[in-house]
PDB file of C-alpha atoms in Angstrom:
ATOM      1  CA  MET I  26      79.526 198.394  -2.221  1.00  0.00           C
ATOM      2  CA  SER I  27      82.451 198.239  -4.606  1.00  0.00           C
ATOM      3  CA  GLN I  28      85.065 195.495  -4.589  1.00  0.00           C
ATOM      4  CA  ALA I  29      87.665 198.030  -3.413  1.00  0.00           C
ATOM      5  CA  GLN I  30      85.444 199.037  -0.478  1.00  0.00           C
ATOM      6  CA  LEU I  31      84.911 195.381   0.447  1.00  0.00           C
ATOM      7  CA  GLU I  32      88.674 194.741   0.333  1.00  0.00           C
ATOM      8  CA  SER I  33      89.260 197.822   2.478  1.00  0.00           C
ATOM      9  CA  LEU I  34      86.873 196.477   5.125  1.00  0.00           C
ATOM     10  CA  ARG I  35      88.441 193.023   4.942  1.00  0.00           C
ATOM     11  CA  PHE I  36      92.051 194.264   4.977  1.00  0.00           C
ATOM     12  CA  PRO I  37      91.940 197.726   6.583  1.00  0.00           C
ATOM     13  CA  ILE I  38      95.735 197.928   6.924  1.00  0.00           C
ATOM     14  CA  GLY I  39      96.448 195.999   3.723  1.00  0.00           C
ATOM     15  CA  LYS I  40      97.445 192.381   3.259  1.00  0.00           C
ATOM     16  CA  PHE I  41     100.476 190.913   5.002  1.00  0.00           C
ATOM     17  CA  ILE I  42     103.569 191.028   2.817  1.00  0.00           C
ATOM     18  CA  ARG I  43     106.336 188.650   3.817  1.00  0.00           C
ATOM     19  CA  LYS I  44     109.847 190.030   3.389  1.00  0.00           C
ATOM     20  CA  ASP I  45     113.111 188.236   2.695  1.00  0.00           C
ATOM     21  CA  SER I  46     114.552 189.480   5.981  1.00  0.00           C
ATOM     22  CA  TYR I  47     113.895 191.923   8.816  1.00  0.00           C
ATOM     23  CA  ASN I  48     116.328 194.388  10.339  1.00  0.00           C
ATOM     24  CA  ALA I  49     116.757 194.968  14.071  1.00  0.00           C
ATOM     25  CA  GLU I  50     114.465 198.018  14.058  1.00  0.00           C
ATOM     26  CA  GLU I  51     111.669 196.099  12.343  1.00  0.00           C
ATOM     27  CA  ILE I  52     112.006 193.238  14.805  1.00  0.00           C
ATOM     28  CA  LYS I  53     111.940 195.673  17.733  1.00  0.00           C
ATOM     29  CA  ALA I  54     108.830 197.407  16.334  1.00  0.00           C
ATOM     30  CA  ASN I  55     107.093 194.056  15.764  1.00  0.00           C
ATOM     31  CA  ILE I  56     107.817 192.985  19.343  1.00  0.00           C
ATOM     32  CA  ALA I  57     106.392 196.309  20.577  1.00  0.00           C
ATOM     33  CA  THR I  58     103.225 195.650  18.571  1.00  0.00           C
ATOM     34  CA  ILE I  59     102.918 192.220  20.189  1.00  0.00           C
ATOM     35  CA  ARG I  60     103.487 193.681  23.653  1.00  0.00           C
ATOM     36  CA  ASN I  61     101.016 196.545  23.168  1.00  0.00           C
ATOM     37  CA  LEU I  62      98.072 194.690  21.632  1.00  0.00           C
ATOM     38  CA  PRO I  63      96.377 193.617  24.883  1.00  0.00           C
ATOM     39  CA  ASN I  64      96.202 197.178  26.228  1.00  0.00           C
ATOM     40  CA  LEU I  65      95.083 198.660  22.912  1.00  0.00           C
ATOM     41  CA  LEU I  66      92.474 195.940  22.443  1.00  0.00           C
ATOM     42  CA  SER I  67      91.133 196.257  25.992  1.00  0.00           C
ATOM     43  CA  GLU I  68      90.861 200.006  25.578  1.00  0.00           C
ATOM     44  CA  ALA I  69      89.067 199.653  22.229  1.00  0.00           C
ATOM     45  CA  VAL I  70      86.404 197.244  23.510  1.00  0.00           C
ATOM     46  CA  SER I  71      86.039 198.537  27.085  1.00  0.00           C
ATOM     47  CA  MET I  72      82.829 200.459  26.508  1.00  0.00           C
ATOM     48  CA  LEU I  73      81.085 198.038  24.133  1.00  0.00           C
ATOM     49  CA  ASP I  74      77.845 196.383  25.204  1.00  0.00           C
ATOM     50  CA  ASP I  75      76.714 192.890  24.192  1.00  0.00           C
ATOM     51  CA  ALA I  76      74.803 194.140  21.149  1.00  0.00           C
ATOM     52  CA  GLN I  77      77.884 195.970  19.892  1.00  0.00           C
ATOM     53  CA  LEU I  78      80.143 192.984  20.629  1.00  0.00           C
ATOM     54  CA  ASN I  79      77.763 190.830  18.619  1.00  0.00           C
ATOM     55  CA  THR I  80      77.954 193.169  15.609  1.00  0.00           C
ATOM     56  CA  SER I  81      79.974 192.027  12.603  1.00  0.00           C
ATOM     57  CA  TYR I  82      82.896 194.261  11.741  1.00  0.00           C
ATOM     58  CA  ARG I  83      81.876 193.885   8.073  1.00  0.00           C
ATOM     59  CA  GLU I  84      79.150 192.171   6.074  1.00  0.00           C
ATOM     60  CA  ASN I  85      79.651 188.380   6.269  1.00  0.00           C
ATOM     61  CA  GLY I  86      82.471 188.915   8.741  1.00  0.00           C
ATOM     62  CA  TRP I  87      82.969 187.804  12.308  1.00  0.00           C
ATOM     63  CA  THR I  88      81.443 189.681  15.199  1.00  0.00           C
ATOM     64  CA  ILE I  89      83.680 191.827  17.355  1.00  0.00           C
ATOM     65  CA  ARG I  90      83.304 189.160  20.073  1.00  0.00           C
ATOM     66  CA  GLN I  91      84.517 186.467  17.653  1.00  0.00           C
ATOM     67  CA  VAL I  92      87.477 188.627  16.628  1.00  0.00           C
ATOM     68  CA  VAL I  93      88.579 189.038  20.259  1.00  0.00           C
ATOM     69  CA  HIS I  94      88.310 185.290  20.873  1.00  0.00           C
ATOM     70  CA  HIS I  95      90.043 184.585  17.535  1.00  0.00           C
ATOM     71  CA  LEU I  96      92.991 186.721  18.604  1.00  0.00           C
ATOM     72  CA  ALA I  97      93.443 184.557  21.708  1.00  0.00           C
ATOM     73  CA  ASP I  98      93.100 181.309  19.716  1.00  0.00           C
ATOM     74  CA  SER I  99      95.405 182.410  16.933  1.00  0.00           C
ATOM     75  CA  HIS I 100      98.064 183.936  19.145  1.00  0.00           C
ATOM     76  CA  LEU I 101      98.157 180.874  21.396  1.00  0.00           C
ATOM     77  CA  ASN I 102      98.878 178.849  18.264  1.00  0.00           C
ATOM     78  CA  SER I 103     101.577 181.300  17.201  1.00  0.00           C
ATOM     79  CA  VAL I 104     103.388 181.088  20.521  1.00  0.00           C
ATOM     80  CA  ILE I 105     103.299 177.292  20.347  1.00  0.00           C
ATOM     81  CA  ARG I 106     104.767 177.476  16.828  1.00  0.00           C
ATOM     82  CA  LEU I 107     107.515 179.789  18.100  1.00  0.00           C
ATOM     83  CA  ARG I 108     108.371 177.467  20.968  1.00  0.00           C
ATOM     84  CA  LEU I 109     108.447 174.462  18.632  1.00  0.00           C
ATOM     85  CA  ALA I 110     110.745 176.298  16.217  1.00  0.00           C
ATOM     86  CA  LEU I 111     113.093 177.176  19.071  1.00  0.00           C
ATOM     87  CA  THR I 112     113.232 173.657  20.498  1.00  0.00           C
ATOM     88  CA  GLU I 113     112.962 171.359  17.466  1.00  0.00           C
ATOM     89  CA  ASP I 114     114.624 171.169  14.059  1.00  0.00           C
ATOM     90  CA  ASN I 115     112.176 172.662  11.518  1.00  0.00           C
ATOM     91  CA  PRO I 116     109.075 171.042  13.053  1.00  0.00           C
ATOM     92  CA  THR I 117     105.899 170.657  11.045  1.00  0.00           C
ATOM     93  CA  ILE I 118     103.135 172.454  12.874  1.00  0.00           C
ATOM     94  CA  LYS I 119      99.454 171.590  12.884  1.00  0.00           C
ATOM     95  CA  PRO I 120      97.206 174.097  11.134  1.00  0.00           C
ATOM     96  CA  TYR I 121      93.635 174.692  12.283  1.00  0.00           C
ATOM     97  CA  ASP I 122      90.442 175.949  10.675  1.00  0.00           C
ATOM     98  CA  GLU I 123      90.021 179.410  12.179  1.00  0.00           C
ATOM     99  CA  ASN I 124      86.523 179.850  10.719  1.00  0.00           C
ATOM    100  CA  THR I 125      85.279 176.641  12.345  1.00  0.00           C
ATOM    101  CA  TRP I 126      86.906 177.638  15.631  1.00  0.00           C
ATOM    102  CA  ALA I 127      85.149 181.029  15.422  1.00  0.00           C
ATOM    103  CA  GLU I 128      81.803 179.211  15.208  1.00  0.00           C
ATOM    104  CA  LEU I 129      82.289 177.247  18.438  1.00  0.00           C
ATOM    105  CA  ILE I 130      79.978 178.242  21.284  1.00  0.00           C
ATOM    106  CA  ASP I 131      82.687 179.931  23.357  1.00  0.00           C
ATOM    107  CA  ALA I 132      83.791 182.143  20.450  1.00  0.00           C
ATOM    108  CA  ASN I 133      80.180 183.166  19.858  1.00  0.00           C
ATOM    109  CA  ASN I 134      78.986 183.628  23.431  1.00  0.00           C
ATOM    110  CA  ALA I 135      81.753 183.757  26.039  1.00  0.00           C
ATOM    111  CA  PRO I 136      82.573 187.041  27.740  1.00  0.00           C
ATOM    112  CA  ILE I 137      85.475 188.737  25.964  1.00  0.00           C
ATOM    113  CA  GLU I 138      87.173 189.266  29.328  1.00  0.00           C
ATOM    114  CA  LEU I 139      88.229 185.609  29.220  1.00  0.00           C
ATOM    115  CA  SER I 140      90.222 186.112  26.017  1.00  0.00           C
ATOM    116  CA  LEU I 141      91.456 189.551  27.078  1.00  0.00           C
ATOM    117  CA  ALA I 142      92.986 187.909  30.176  1.00  0.00           C
ATOM    118  CA  ILE I 143      94.600 185.203  28.038  1.00  0.00           C
ATOM    119  CA  LEU I 144      96.037 187.811  25.673  1.00  0.00           C
ATOM    120  CA  ASP I 145      97.379 189.924  28.529  1.00  0.00           C
ATOM    121  CA  GLY I 146      99.530 187.154  30.024  1.00  0.00           C
ATOM    122  CA  LEU I 147     100.331 185.490  26.711  1.00  0.00           C
ATOM    123  CA  HIS I 148     101.587 188.655  25.039  1.00  0.00           C
ATOM    124  CA  GLU I 149     103.740 189.618  28.002  1.00  0.00           C
ATOM    125  CA  ARG I 150     105.429 186.200  27.986  1.00  0.00           C
ATOM    126  CA  TRP I 151     105.658 186.252  24.169  1.00  0.00           C
ATOM    127  CA  ALA I 152     107.356 189.652  24.165  1.00  0.00           C
ATOM    128  CA  LEU I 153     109.766 188.617  26.926  1.00  0.00           C
ATOM    129  CA  LEU I 154     110.777 185.513  24.989  1.00  0.00           C
ATOM    130  CA  LEU I 155     111.112 187.403  21.702  1.00  0.00           C
ATOM    131  CA  GLU I 156     113.287 190.074  23.318  1.00  0.00           C
ATOM    132  CA  SER I 157     115.690 187.365  24.496  1.00  0.00           C
ATOM    133  CA  LEU I 158     116.278 185.821  21.063  1.00  0.00           C
ATOM    134  CA  THR I 159     119.511 186.021  19.102  1.00  0.00           C
ATOM    135  CA  LYS I 160     119.640 186.725  15.364  1.00  0.00           C
ATOM    136  CA  GLU I 161     120.274 183.007  14.831  1.00  0.00           C
ATOM    137  CA  GLN I 162     117.165 182.105  16.810  1.00  0.00           C
ATOM    138  CA  PHE I 163     115.077 184.523  14.727  1.00  0.00           C
ATOM    139  CA  LEU I 164     116.212 182.516  11.694  1.00  0.00           C
ATOM    140  CA  ARG I 165     115.047 179.160  13.092  1.00  0.00           C
ATOM    141  CA  THR I 166     112.179 177.652  11.134  1.00  0.00           C
ATOM    142  CA  PHE I 167     109.005 175.628  11.247  1.00  0.00           C
ATOM    143  CA  ASN I 168     107.074 174.087   8.392  1.00  0.00           C
ATOM    144  CA  HIS I 169     103.415 174.967   7.853  1.00  0.00           C
ATOM    145  CA  PRO I 170     101.762 172.219   5.751  1.00  0.00           C
ATOM    146  CA  GLU I 171      99.742 174.803   3.796  1.00  0.00           C
ATOM    147  CA  SER I 172     102.165 177.713   3.425  1.00  0.00           C
ATOM    148  CA  GLY I 173     105.630 176.179   3.699  1.00  0.00           C
ATOM    149  CA  ARG I 174     108.672 177.160   5.701  1.00  0.00           C
ATOM    150  CA  TRP I 175     108.505 180.119   8.089  1.00  0.00           C
ATOM    151  CA  THR I 176     111.292 181.690  10.098  1.00  0.00           C
ATOM    152  CA  VAL I 177     110.680 182.948  13.600  1.00  0.00           C
ATOM    153  CA  GLU I 178     111.137 186.508  12.298  1.00  0.00           C
ATOM    154  CA  ASP I 179     108.581 185.878   9.505  1.00  0.00           C
ATOM    155  CA  ASN I 180     106.117 184.600  12.075  1.00  0.00           C
ATOM    156  CA  LEU I 181     106.747 187.606  14.338  1.00  0.00           C
ATOM    157  CA  ALA I 182     106.134 190.005  11.439  1.00  0.00           C
ATOM    158  CA  MET I 183     102.967 188.179  10.445  1.00  0.00           C
ATOM    159  CA  TYR I 184     101.539 188.229  13.970  1.00  0.00           C
ATOM    160  CA  ALA I 185     102.446 191.875  14.508  1.00  0.00           C
ATOM    161  CA  TRP I 186     100.476 192.522  11.302  1.00  0.00           C
ATOM    162  CA  HIS I 187      97.711 190.175  12.526  1.00  0.00           C
ATOM    163  CA  SER I 188      97.456 192.134  15.782  1.00  0.00           C
ATOM    164  CA  SER I 189      97.112 195.463  13.971  1.00  0.00           C
ATOM    165  CA  HIS I 190      94.826 193.947  11.312  1.00  0.00           C
ATOM    166  CA  HIS I 191      92.208 192.726  13.777  1.00  0.00           C
ATOM    167  CA  LEU I 192      92.528 195.739  16.075  1.00  0.00           C
ATOM    168  CA  SER I 193      91.753 197.848  13.010  1.00  0.00           C
ATOM    169  CA  HIS I 194      88.712 195.674  12.233  1.00  0.00           C
ATOM    170  CA  ILE I 195      87.384 196.477  15.693  1.00  0.00           C
ATOM    171  CA  THR I 196      88.241 200.179  15.808  1.00  0.00           C
ATOM    172  CA  SER I 197      86.874 200.697  12.290  1.00  0.00           C
ATOM    173  CA  ALA I 198      83.594 199.017  13.233  1.00  0.00           C
ATOM    174  CA  ILE I 199      83.398 201.195  16.351  1.00  0.00           C
ATOM    175  CA  GLY I 200      83.978 204.287  14.217  1.00  0.00           C
ATOM    176  CA  ARG I 201      81.383 203.279  11.638  1.00  0.00           C
ATOM    177  CA  GLY I 202      78.904 202.504  14.411  1.00  0.00           C
ATOM    178  CA  GLY I 203      79.545 205.823  16.121  1.00  0.00           C
ATOM    179  CA  TRP I 204      80.140 204.087  19.439  1.00  0.00           C
TER     180      TRP I 204
END
């Protein structure tokens, strides 16, 4: 497999590109992506059996099960970062090792319905909170020790991308598998 093919499997919608600012339409579209992920994800995985869930979406990649659980882990962290940014002055957040988390027993073996339920409630609350924010609140910041300062609107854009990125991993694997 060529390097380009490997990159396409790893980043099926391309890499996240952070912008200097986001207009109201982009923010609205990103919130819609956040709101819609749980339904799209549930629909995508609804007919998969355990063998399919335990299939990697690409060589040396996570299984579909791990991706679903990763989405819950990652998005819980994102909402906490948002809430910290809204309630503290440029807080420094705690990063985590997503690959190590994906190797924990629950990420490898737990039924995906557990994380689908988390995502359903979390994304609804997340979207409600995001829809209530003012332009000034979207410009509030947090500091990530590894990647620097992020605005709330940067974080929203990144997690809208993250939602689509991992949904595409799953739907692409389903397509390649003919499921």
